[in-house]
């Protein structure tokens, strides 16, 4: 697929240069416009299928949202609300309480968590939250938090399976995620052909999602924000020079991803705490400045969550705006995070399930909620900017006048960390399809870096719509696999909980966990 896109881009460049040599009756279309025109029909067709909407109580709801939400609710109930009662265990594991230095894997529990968080904490936490509240009102915040809490269970299931069915290669590197647990897990249940098809479909969608939503869209938005604070149309990076910004980002991304998961984890374990810390600290400053307005903000959030106001299509509309932002932001059920978590150094798969459950909590319950509170407390959600980043920036700027500069730094860091993590997701899907060889490894990384430059300099249009559809299409095969394999997760979860409660615990091993339960 990516080769086809490259050939398309090259042919369009060639045809554009030829057309420039001959006079035309009408102005020639730019390369961006030609690509958009070529992709638009297919993008619209795929998008209409993936984001097909049904109307409930006057609100339009994408079926894919119901698909993700139903799974999150089911896993939460089936596993006995492990998202709540397993929270303390998750913190203990991240702090190193159950480390296994000699176990197979490439990174620590903390590094795996930061790598996965870097793939979800991004522009959705800044722009998406603002749009959700402007459409659904303050009440959308409550349902956004609920989506984060429920999504913790979906992440618990998928990341436990990711470690359980991963492949550990001779050089110590790891390949894991939905590709492995769909193919191997379903084969164990006599569904080998079905599992192989679902795994291949997931891998193909993941490659498209990584290059589009996880790469081109990220660098494009970062470039636009950078141009905005460096003079707008007068900026050196405006107009035809945006590719220079893309080239710089491409080099930085390339320097990180060439080292594989260990290199990515070493970067994300520093960037993620830094960018989340700065962003949350700025939010706290705004909230403290408006401390007298906080009680009224909470009242507005809770009343709005259960009041059938006209905003956002009534009560159901408000609910769906919040749930949509929460689930779409933390990507619970999509399956991508399991690829990063699979690289963890452990011999007990369920331990990483607990760690992964913290990811939606950080992404949605903390970062998204802080953005929402700032927007509600400052009253900026009533502004009709039509631009999520501008709305969030305006909210913070009411207290911190120079915040747009900080926001630009945050957007670039968010975009950079998202790109390096999604490069890993795309790479593992690529090597699953084309073989775990050096050639396959290098070829994907080169292609990914080329698209960083293209993403910064193009008007993406239908390309992003197409990649978004591919991104959420990943949840279809993934959730099918999770429903089939979740009994395995439940057995391993119960065994670990018995082990964790025992007063005299042996060193953590898979055998020790099984013995404790027996």
Short mmCIF file of C-alpha atoms in Angstrom, two decimals:
data_model
loop_
_atom_site.label_atom_id
_atom_site.label_comp_id
_atom_site.label_asym_id
_atom_site.label_seq_id
_atom_site.Cartn_x
_atom_site.Cartn_y
_atom_site.Cartn_z
CA UNK A 1 0.00 0.00 0.00
CA UNK A 2 2.74 2.45 0.95
CA UNK A 3 4.65 1.64 -2.24
CA UNK A 4 1.51 2.43 -4.23
CA UNK A 5 1.21 5.79 -2.47
CA UNK A 6 4.85 6.60 -3.24
CA UNK A 7 4.42 5.74 -6.91
CA UNK A 8 1.27 7.88 -6.99
CA UNK A 9 3.10 10.84 -5.48
CA UNK A 10 6.02 10.47 -7.91
CA UNK A 11 3.73 10.17 -10.92
CA UNK A 12 1.77 13.24 -9.85
CA UNK A 13 4.98 15.21 -9.44
CA UNK A 14 6.04 14.09 -12.92
CA UNK A 15 2.70 14.95 -14.51
CA UNK A 16 2.69 18.30 -12.72
CA UNK A 17 6.13 19.19 -14.16
CA UNK A 18 5.02 18.16 -17.66
CA UNK A 19 1.84 20.19 -17.48
CA UNK A 20 3.89 23.21 -16.47
CA UNK A 21 5.66 23.06 -19.85
CA UNK A 22 2.44 23.30 -21.88
CA UNK A 23 -0.16 26.04 -21.71
CA UNK A 24 -3.49 25.11 -20.12
CA UNK A 25 -6.86 26.72 -20.40
CA UNK A 26 -7.49 26.42 -16.65
CA UNK A 27 -5.07 26.83 -13.74
CA UNK A 28 -3.23 23.57 -13.13
CA UNK A 29 -4.10 21.71 -9.96
CA UNK A 30 -1.39 21.57 -7.32
CA UNK A 31 0.11 18.23 -6.32
CA UNK A 32 -1.87 18.35 -3.07
CA UNK A 33 -5.12 18.93 -4.96
CA UNK A 34 -4.39 16.09 -7.38
CA UNK A 35 -3.67 13.66 -4.54
CA UNK A 36 -6.77 14.80 -2.69
CA UNK A 37 -8.90 14.36 -5.80
CA UNK A 38 -7.47 10.89 -6.42
CA UNK A 39 -7.94 9.72 -2.84
CA UNK A 40 -11.28 11.44 -2.10
CA UNK A 41 -13.73 8.89 -3.60
CA UNK A 42 -12.07 5.91 -1.89
CA UNK A 43 -11.58 7.83 1.34
CA UNK A 44 -15.23 8.84 1.43
CA UNK A 45 -16.40 5.30 0.68
CA UNK A 46 -14.26 3.73 3.42
CA UNK A 47 -15.07 6.50 5.89
CA UNK A 48 -18.81 6.10 5.30
CA UNK A 49 -18.51 2.41 6.18
CA UNK A 50 -16.29 2.73 9.26
CA UNK A 51 -18.03 5.79 10.68
CA UNK A 52 -21.56 4.79 9.68
CA UNK A 53 -23.98 6.59 11.99
CA UNK A 54 -27.31 5.66 13.51
CA UNK A 55 -29.71 8.11 15.11
CA UNK A 56 -30.68 7.55 18.74
CA UNK A 57 -32.84 10.09 20.58
CA UNK A 58 -32.01 12.71 17.99
CA UNK A 59 -28.24 12.21 18.22
CA UNK A 60 -26.09 10.75 15.43
CA UNK A 61 -23.84 8.03 16.82
CA UNK A 62 -21.09 6.22 14.87
CA UNK A 63 -21.50 2.46 15.12
CA UNK A 64 -17.74 2.13 15.67
CA UNK A 65 -18.19 4.10 18.90
CA UNK A 66 -20.87 1.67 20.08
CA UNK A 67 -18.56 -1.21 19.12
CA UNK A 68 -15.74 0.16 21.29
CA UNK A 69 -18.02 1.18 24.17
CA UNK A 70 -19.83 -2.17 24.31
CA UNK A 71 -16.51 -3.99 24.57
CA UNK A 72 -15.23 -1.69 27.31
CA UNK A 73 -18.40 -2.19 29.37
CA UNK A 74 -18.38 -5.96 28.83
CA UNK A 75 -14.73 -6.39 29.85
CA UNK A 76 -15.23 -4.18 32.91
CA UNK A 77 -18.15 -6.29 34.16
CA UNK A 78 -16.72 -9.69 33.08
CA UNK A 79 -13.42 -9.03 34.89
CA UNK A 80 -15.12 -7.77 38.03
CA UNK A 81 -14.18 -4.09 37.63
CA UNK A 82 -10.46 -4.84 37.43
CA UNK A 83 -9.95 -1.27 36.20
CA UNK A 84 -10.80 -0.12 39.74
CA UNK A 85 -9.62 -2.91 42.03
CA UNK A 86 -6.42 -3.47 40.09
CA UNK A 87 -5.29 0.16 40.25
CA UNK A 88 -3.01 -0.32 43.27
CA UNK A 89 -1.37 -3.37 41.69
CA UNK A 90 -0.75 -1.34 38.52
CA UNK A 91 1.07 1.36 40.48
CA UNK A 92 3.14 -1.23 42.37
CA UNK A 93 4.21 -2.88 39.11
CA UNK A 94 5.17 0.42 37.46
CA UNK A 95 7.23 1.36 40.51
CA UNK A 96 9.23 -1.86 40.05
CA UNK A 97 7.64 -3.97 42.76
CA UNK A 98 7.34 -6.99 40.46
CA UNK A 99 10.34 -6.49 38.16
CA UNK A 100 11.98 -9.54 36.56
CA UNK A 101 15.38 -8.36 35.26
CA UNK A 102 16.18 -11.72 33.64
CA UNK A 103 12.82 -12.17 31.92
CA UNK A 104 12.52 -11.89 28.12
CA UNK A 105 11.71 -8.45 26.73
CA UNK A 106 13.34 -5.16 25.75
CA UNK A 107 12.03 -2.47 28.11
CA UNK A 108 10.84 -1.96 31.69
CA UNK A 109 7.20 -1.66 32.71
CA UNK A 110 7.58 2.11 33.06
CA UNK A 111 9.20 2.47 29.64
CA UNK A 112 6.50 0.37 27.99
CA UNK A 113 3.84 2.55 29.63
CA UNK A 114 5.42 5.84 28.52
CA UNK A 115 5.91 4.53 24.98
CA UNK A 116 2.24 3.57 24.74
CA UNK A 117 1.07 6.81 26.38
CA UNK A 118 3.12 8.81 23.88
CA UNK A 119 1.09 7.20 21.11
CA UNK A 120 -2.22 8.37 22.61
CA UNK A 121 -1.49 11.65 24.43
CA UNK A 122 -1.44 14.18 21.64
CA UNK A 123 -3.52 16.63 19.68
CA UNK A 124 -6.75 14.94 20.71
CA UNK A 125 -6.08 15.96 24.31
CA UNK A 126 -5.71 19.60 23.21
CA UNK A 127 -8.01 20.13 20.23
CA UNK A 128 -10.40 17.17 20.51
CA UNK A 129 -11.46 17.95 24.06
CA UNK A 130 -12.20 21.58 23.17
CA UNK A 131 -14.37 20.52 20.23
CA UNK A 132 -16.25 17.95 22.35
CA UNK A 133 -17.11 20.54 25.00
CA UNK A 134 -18.01 23.24 22.48
CA UNK A 135 -20.47 20.79 20.87
CA UNK A 136 -21.69 18.91 23.94
CA UNK A 137 -21.29 21.50 26.68
CA UNK A 138 -19.56 21.02 30.06
CA UNK A 139 -21.49 17.76 30.65
CA UNK A 140 -19.40 16.04 27.98
CA UNK A 141 -16.50 16.13 30.48
CA UNK A 142 -18.22 13.64 32.80
CA UNK A 143 -18.80 11.12 30.02
CA UNK A 144 -15.28 11.61 28.77
CA UNK A 145 -13.97 10.56 32.18
CA UNK A 146 -16.31 7.55 32.19
CA UNK A 147 -14.93 6.51 28.80
CA UNK A 148 -11.41 6.67 30.23
CA UNK A 149 -12.34 4.51 33.23
CA UNK A 150 -14.11 1.90 31.08
CA UNK A 151 -11.31 1.95 28.51
CA UNK A 152 -8.89 0.81 31.20
CA UNK A 153 -10.47 -2.66 31.03
CA UNK A 154 -10.08 -2.94 27.24
CA UNK A 155 -6.40 -2.01 27.53
CA UNK A 156 -5.97 -4.57 30.33
CA UNK A 157 -7.26 -7.38 28.11
CA UNK A 158 -5.44 -6.51 24.89
CA UNK A 159 -2.05 -5.85 26.48
CA UNK A 160 -2.14 -9.01 28.58
CA UNK A 161 -2.75 -10.97 25.39
CA UNK A 162 -0.06 -9.00 23.58
CA UNK A 163 2.59 -10.24 26.01
CA UNK A 164 1.19 -13.77 26.26
CA UNK A 165 1.31 -14.47 22.52
CA UNK A 166 4.34 -12.38 21.54
CA UNK A 167 7.31 -13.68 19.55
CA UNK A 168 10.74 -13.30 21.17
CA UNK A 169 13.42 -13.36 18.46
CA UNK A 170 16.93 -14.77 18.73
CA UNK A 171 18.45 -11.28 19.07
CA UNK A 172 16.21 -10.49 22.04
CA UNK A 173 13.83 -8.19 20.16
CA UNK A 174 10.11 -8.77 20.47
CA UNK A 175 7.15 -8.76 18.09
CA UNK A 176 3.75 -8.72 19.71
CA UNK A 177 0.27 -7.28 19.51
CA UNK A 178 -3.02 -8.12 17.82
CA UNK A 179 -1.25 -9.73 14.85
CA UNK A 180 0.22 -12.38 17.13
CA UNK A 181 -2.70 -12.99 19.49
CA UNK A 182 -5.22 -13.07 16.66
CA UNK A 183 -3.23 -15.58 14.61
CA UNK A 184 -1.82 -17.73 17.44
CA UNK A 185 -4.62 -17.38 19.97
CA UNK A 186 -7.39 -18.21 17.54
CA UNK A 187 -5.35 -21.06 16.07
CA UNK A 188 -5.30 -22.64 19.54
CA UNK A 189 -9.10 -22.62 19.41
CA UNK A 190 -9.33 -24.26 16.00
CA UNK A 191 -9.89 -20.97 14.16
CA UNK A 192 -6.53 -20.74 12.40
CA UNK A 193 -7.73 -19.40 9.04
CA UNK A 194 -10.02 -16.85 10.67
CA UNK A 195 -7.23 -15.70 12.98
CA UNK A 196 -4.75 -15.38 10.13
CA UNK A 197 -7.20 -13.28 8.11
CA UNK A 198 -8.04 -11.00 11.04
CA UNK A 199 -4.34 -10.58 11.87
CA UNK A 200 -3.49 -9.67 8.27
CA UNK A 201 -6.39 -7.21 8.06
CA UNK A 202 -5.31 -5.57 11.33
CA UNK A 203 -1.69 -5.27 10.14
CA UNK A 204 -2.71 -3.67 6.86
CA UNK A 205 -4.95 -1.14 8.61
CA UNK A 206 -2.25 -0.41 11.18
CA UNK A 207 0.31 0.43 8.50
CA UNK A 208 -2.10 2.91 6.91
CA UNK A 209 -3.06 4.37 10.28
CA UNK A 210 0.57 4.78 11.33
CA UNK A 211 1.57 6.65 8.16
CA UNK A 212 -1.56 8.80 8.08
CA UNK A 213 -2.99 9.54 11.53
CA UNK A 214 0.19 8.63 13.41
CA UNK A 215 2.56 10.52 11.12
CA UNK A 216 1.30 12.89 8.42
CA UNK A 217 -1.52 14.39 10.47
CA UNK A 218 0.71 14.87 13.52
CA UNK A 219 3.53 16.66 11.71
CA UNK A 220 1.05 18.69 9.65
CA UNK A 221 -0.65 20.09 12.76
CA UNK A 222 2.72 20.70 14.44
CA UNK A 223 3.93 22.59 11.36
CA UNK A 224 0.79 24.74 11.25
CA UNK A 225 1.12 25.63 14.93
CA UNK A 226 4.82 26.42 14.49
CA UNK A 227 4.11 28.67 11.50
CA UNK A 228 1.37 30.41 13.48
CA UNK A 229 3.67 31.48 16.33
CA UNK A 230 6.59 32.40 14.04
CA UNK A 231 4.74 35.04 12.07
CA UNK A 232 1.87 33.28 10.30
CA UNK A 233 1.92 34.03 6.58
CA UNK A 234 5.07 36.10 7.10
CA UNK A 235 6.90 33.16 8.68
CA UNK A 236 9.88 31.72 6.82
CA UNK A 237 8.27 28.29 7.21
CA UNK A 238 4.98 29.38 5.63
CA UNK A 239 3.86 28.66 2.10
CA UNK A 240 6.42 26.63 0.19
CA UNK A 241 8.92 26.20 3.03
CA UNK A 242 6.92 23.97 5.37
CA UNK A 243 8.86 21.01 4.00
CA UNK A 244 11.94 22.31 5.83
CA UNK A 245 10.13 21.91 9.15
CA UNK A 246 9.12 18.42 7.98
CA UNK A 247 12.71 17.60 7.05
CA UNK A 248 13.96 18.62 10.50
CA UNK A 249 11.26 16.50 12.17
CA UNK A 250 12.05 13.63 9.80
CA UNK A 251 15.72 13.64 10.78
CA UNK A 252 14.85 13.73 14.49
CA UNK A 253 12.32 10.91 14.10
CA UNK A 254 14.82 8.88 12.07
CA UNK A 255 17.55 9.26 14.69
CA UNK A 256 15.22 7.77 17.30
CA UNK A 257 13.44 5.00 15.43
CA UNK A 258 16.61 3.57 13.87
CA UNK A 259 17.46 2.17 17.32
CA UNK A 260 14.20 0.25 17.62
CA UNK A 261 11.96 -0.08 20.66
CA UNK A 262 14.75 0.41 23.20
CA UNK A 263 15.65 3.76 21.66
CA UNK A 264 11.99 4.82 21.42
CA UNK A 265 11.38 3.88 25.07
CA UNK A 266 14.46 5.79 26.23
CA UNK A 267 13.10 8.94 24.56
CA UNK A 268 9.47 8.57 25.60
CA UNK A 269 10.32 7.89 29.25
CA UNK A 270 11.78 11.41 29.30
CA UNK A 271 9.42 13.26 26.96
CA UNK A 272 6.08 11.92 28.25
CA UNK A 273 6.51 12.87 31.93
CA UNK A 274 7.97 16.25 30.86
CA UNK A 275 5.24 17.23 28.40
CA UNK A 276 2.41 15.94 30.60
CA UNK A 277 3.92 17.63 33.65
CA UNK A 278 4.27 21.03 31.95
CA UNK A 279 0.78 20.85 30.49
CA UNK A 280 -0.88 19.79 33.74
CA UNK A 281 1.11 22.39 35.71
CA UNK A 282 -0.10 25.14 33.37
CA UNK A 283 -3.67 23.88 33.82
CA UNK A 284 -3.30 23.96 37.61
CA UNK A 285 -2.10 27.59 37.42
CA UNK A 286 -5.20 28.54 35.42
CA UNK A 287 -7.48 26.64 37.81
CA UNK A 288 -5.94 28.22 40.91
CA UNK A 289 -6.31 31.65 39.36
CA UNK A 290 -9.99 30.89 38.80
CA UNK A 291 -10.43 28.93 42.03
CA UNK A 292 -13.69 30.65 42.94
CA UNK A 293 -15.22 29.46 39.66
CA UNK A 294 -14.30 25.79 40.17
CA UNK A 295 -17.40 24.81 42.24
CA UNK A 296 -19.69 26.29 39.58
CA UNK A 297 -17.72 24.46 36.89
CA UNK A 298 -18.26 21.10 38.60
CA UNK A 299 -21.95 21.87 38.97
CA UNK A 300 -22.13 22.67 35.24
CA UNK A 301 -20.31 19.42 34.41
CA UNK A 302 -22.59 17.18 36.50
CA UNK A 303 -25.80 18.97 35.61
CA UNK A 304 -24.86 19.00 31.94
CA UNK A 305 -24.08 15.28 32.02
CA UNK A 306 -27.63 14.34 33.04
CA UNK A 307 -29.71 17.19 31.67
CA UNK A 308 -31.36 16.89 28.27
CA UNK A 309 -30.21 20.27 27.04
CA UNK A 310 -30.47 21.29 23.42
CA UNK A 311 -26.69 21.37 23.10
CA UNK A 312 -25.22 18.44 21.18
CA UNK A 313 -28.55 16.70 20.45
CA UNK A 314 -29.90 16.48 23.98
CA UNK A 315 -28.79 14.14 26.76
CA UNK A 316 -27.69 11.35 24.40
CA UNK A 317 -25.78 13.86 22.28
CA UNK A 318 -23.90 15.22 25.31
CA UNK A 319 -23.13 11.68 26.45
CA UNK A 320 -21.85 10.61 23.05
CA UNK A 321 -19.67 13.70 22.59
CA UNK A 322 -17.87 12.85 25.84
CA UNK A 323 -17.66 9.11 25.22
CA UNK A 324 -16.48 9.68 21.66
CA UNK A 325 -13.64 11.98 22.77
CA UNK A 326 -12.63 9.67 25.63
CA UNK A 327 -12.55 6.45 23.61
CA UNK A 328 -11.06 8.03 20.50
CA UNK A 329 -8.36 9.75 22.55
CA UNK A 330 -7.13 6.75 24.56
CA UNK A 331 -7.69 4.32 21.63
CA UNK A 332 -8.96 1.62 23.99
CA UNK A 333 -10.06 -1.38 21.93
CA UNK A 334 -8.13 -0.41 18.80
CA UNK A 335 -5.25 -2.69 19.78
CA UNK A 336 -2.29 -0.50 18.86
CA UNK A 337 -0.98 -0.10 22.42
CA UNK A 338 -0.58 -3.87 22.79
CA UNK A 339 2.26 -3.67 20.25
CA UNK A 340 4.29 -1.38 22.53
CA UNK A 341 3.40 -3.16 25.76
CA UNK A 342 4.43 -6.51 24.26
CA UNK A 343 8.08 -5.44 24.42
CA UNK A 344 8.04 -5.35 28.23
CA UNK A 345 10.52 -7.36 30.26
CA UNK A 346 8.36 -9.88 32.12
CA UNK A 347 7.51 -13.55 32.31
CA UNK A 348 4.00 -12.98 33.66
CA UNK A 349 1.83 -11.44 30.90
CA UNK A 350 -0.97 -10.18 33.15
CA UNK A 351 1.40 -7.81 34.97
CA UNK A 352 1.58 -5.70 31.82
CA UNK A 353 -2.21 -5.77 31.59
CA UNK A 354 -2.32 -3.95 34.92
CA UNK A 355 0.28 -1.43 33.73
CA UNK A 356 -1.58 -0.83 30.46
CA UNK A 357 -4.78 -0.04 32.36
CA UNK A 358 -3.07 3.13 33.61
CA UNK A 359 -2.77 4.43 30.06
CA UNK A 360 -6.43 5.57 29.59
CA UNK A 361 -6.32 6.95 33.14
CA UNK A 362 -3.35 9.18 32.30
CA UNK A 363 -4.56 10.11 28.82
CA UNK A 364 -8.24 10.73 29.53
CA UNK A 365 -8.92 10.99 33.25
CA UNK A 366 -5.92 13.28 33.88
CA UNK A 367 -4.77 15.11 30.74
CA UNK A 368 -8.12 15.39 28.91
CA UNK A 369 -9.92 16.31 32.13
CA UNK A 370 -7.44 19.07 32.93
CA UNK A 371 -7.99 20.54 29.47
CA UNK A 372 -11.75 20.31 29.95
CA UNK A 373 -11.69 21.98 33.36
CA UNK A 374 -9.63 24.90 32.04
CA UNK A 375 -12.03 25.40 29.15
CA UNK A 376 -15.10 25.21 31.40
CA UNK A 377 -13.71 27.36 34.25
CA UNK A 378 -12.62 30.14 31.88
CA UNK A 379 -15.91 29.96 29.97
CA UNK A 380 -14.03 29.74 26.67
CA UNK A 381 -16.22 26.87 25.45
CA UNK A 382 -18.86 29.45 24.53
CA UNK A 383 -16.52 30.94 21.92
CA UNK A 384 -17.17 29.89 18.34
CA UNK A 385 -13.61 29.56 17.06
CA UNK A 386 -14.13 26.43 14.96
CA UNK A 387 -10.56 25.48 15.87
CA UNK A 388 -9.91 23.19 18.83
CA UNK A 389 -6.28 24.20 19.33
CA UNK A 390 -7.20 27.91 19.15
CA UNK A 391 -9.99 27.39 21.70
CA UNK A 392 -7.70 25.62 24.15
CA UNK A 393 -5.00 28.24 23.59
CA UNK A 394 -7.49 31.04 24.25
CA UNK A 395 -8.56 29.34 27.50
CA UNK A 396 -5.03 29.18 28.88
CA UNK A 397 -4.15 32.64 27.54
CA UNK A 398 -6.77 34.22 29.82
CA UNK A 399 -4.27 33.65 32.63
CA UNK A 400 -0.97 32.90 30.90
CA UNK A 401 -0.61 35.40 28.06
CA UNK A 402 2.44 33.65 26.61
CA UNK A 403 0.83 30.20 26.73
CA UNK A 404 0.52 29.97 22.91
CA UNK A 405 4.31 29.55 22.88
CA UNK A 406 4.08 26.78 25.48
CA UNK A 407 1.23 25.20 23.54
CA UNK A 408 3.35 25.21 20.39
CA UNK A 409 6.09 23.37 22.25
CA UNK A 410 3.52 20.92 23.63
CA UNK A 411 2.00 20.30 20.20
CA UNK A 412 5.42 19.62 18.68
CA UNK A 413 6.44 17.32 21.54
CA UNK A 414 3.08 15.52 21.45
CA UNK A 415 3.37 15.12 17.68
CA UNK A 416 6.99 13.94 17.84
CA UNK A 417 6.35 11.35 20.56
CA UNK A 418 3.23 10.13 18.76
CA UNK A 419 5.16 9.72 15.51
CA UNK A 420 8.00 7.68 16.98
CA UNK A 421 5.59 5.36 18.77
CA UNK A 422 3.34 4.91 15.74
CA UNK A 423 6.41 4.21 13.63
CA UNK A 424 6.96 1.18 15.85
CA UNK A 425 3.33 0.09 15.48
CA UNK A 426 3.58 0.40 11.71
CA UNK A 427 6.95 -1.35 11.61
CA UNK A 428 5.72 -4.39 13.53
CA UNK A 429 2.70 -4.64 11.25
CA UNK A 430 4.95 -4.25 8.19
CA UNK A 431 7.35 -6.98 9.30
CA UNK A 432 4.43 -9.25 10.18
CA UNK A 433 3.28 -9.03 6.56
CA UNK A 434 6.67 -8.94 4.81
CA UNK A 435 8.93 -10.83 7.19
CA UNK A 436 11.11 -9.88 10.13
CA UNK A 437 14.16 -9.06 8.01
CA UNK A 438 16.67 -6.22 7.98
CA UNK A 439 15.49 -5.12 4.55
CA UNK A 440 11.86 -4.94 5.68
CA UNK A 441 12.90 -3.06 8.82
CA UNK A 442 14.95 -0.41 7.01
CA UNK A 443 12.51 0.01 4.10
CA UNK A 444 9.60 0.86 6.39
CA UNK A 445 11.63 3.33 8.46
CA UNK A 446 12.77 5.12 5.29
CA UNK A 447 9.20 5.26 3.95
CA UNK A 448 7.93 6.55 7.29
CA UNK A 449 10.50 9.36 7.37
CA UNK A 450 9.68 10.37 3.78
CA UNK A 451 6.04 10.75 4.74
CA UNK A 452 7.03 13.03 7.64
CA UNK A 453 8.32 15.54 5.06
CA UNK A 454 5.27 15.09 2.83
CA UNK A 455 2.88 15.48 5.77
CA UNK A 456 4.37 18.80 6.83
CA UNK A 457 4.14 20.35 3.37
CA UNK A 458 0.82 18.98 2.07
CA UNK A 459 -2.79 19.99 2.49
CA UNK A 460 -3.90 16.58 3.67
CA UNK A 461 -7.67 16.68 3.12
CA UNK A 462 -8.94 13.23 2.19
CA UNK A 463 -5.65 11.55 3.09
CA UNK A 464 -6.40 12.12 6.78
CA UNK A 465 -10.00 10.98 6.43
CA UNK A 466 -8.76 7.79 4.80
CA UNK A 467 -6.13 7.13 7.47
CA UNK A 468 -8.61 7.82 10.29
CA UNK A 469 -10.94 5.22 8.82
CA UNK A 470 -8.07 2.71 8.67
CA UNK A 471 -7.12 3.54 12.25
CA UNK A 472 -10.55 2.72 13.65
CA UNK A 473 -10.99 -0.24 11.31
CA UNK A 474 -8.25 -1.85 13.43
CA UNK A 475 -10.78 -2.20 16.25
CA UNK A 476 -13.00 -4.57 14.25
CA UNK A 477 -10.63 -7.59 14.13
CA UNK A 478 -9.08 -6.65 17.46
CA UNK A 479 -12.32 -6.62 19.45
CA UNK A 480 -13.42 -9.91 17.88
CA UNK A 481 -10.20 -11.47 19.15
CA UNK A 482 -10.58 -9.93 22.60
CA UNK A 483 -14.09 -11.36 23.04
CA UNK A 484 -12.85 -14.84 22.11
CA UNK A 485 -9.66 -14.75 24.21
CA UNK A 486 -10.79 -12.86 27.32
CA UNK A 487 -11.45 -16.09 29.35
CA UNK A 488 -7.69 -16.73 29.17
CA UNK A 489 -7.02 -13.26 30.54
CA UNK A 490 -9.50 -13.79 33.37
CA UNK A 491 -7.81 -17.02 34.48
CA UNK A 492 -4.38 -15.38 34.54
CA UNK A 493 -5.77 -12.31 36.31
CA UNK A 494 -7.34 -14.42 39.08
CA UNK A 495 -4.11 -16.40 39.51
CA UNK A 496 -2.04 -13.22 39.89
CA UNK A 497 -4.46 -11.70 42.40
CA UNK A 498 -4.19 -14.83 44.56
CA UNK A 499 -0.40 -14.61 44.34
CA UNK A 500 -0.41 -10.89 45.19
CA UNK A 501 -2.58 -11.49 48.28
CA UNK A 502 -0.41 -14.30 49.65
CA UNK A 503 1.55 -13.31 52.75
CA UNK A 504 4.71 -15.19 51.74
CA UNK A 505 5.24 -14.58 48.07
CA UNK A 506 7.90 -16.44 46.13
CA UNK A 507 9.84 -14.42 43.51
CA UNK A 508 7.50 -13.56 40.66
CA UNK A 509 7.45 -16.18 37.93
CA UNK A 510 4.65 -17.71 35.90
CA UNK A 511 5.08 -20.93 37.88
CA UNK A 512 4.92 -19.07 41.22
CA UNK A 513 1.63 -17.47 40.18
CA UNK A 514 0.16 -20.82 39.13
CA UNK A 515 1.34 -22.46 42.36
CA UNK A 516 -0.21 -19.72 44.51
CA UNK A 517 -3.60 -20.26 42.87
CA UNK A 518 -3.38 -24.04 43.25
#
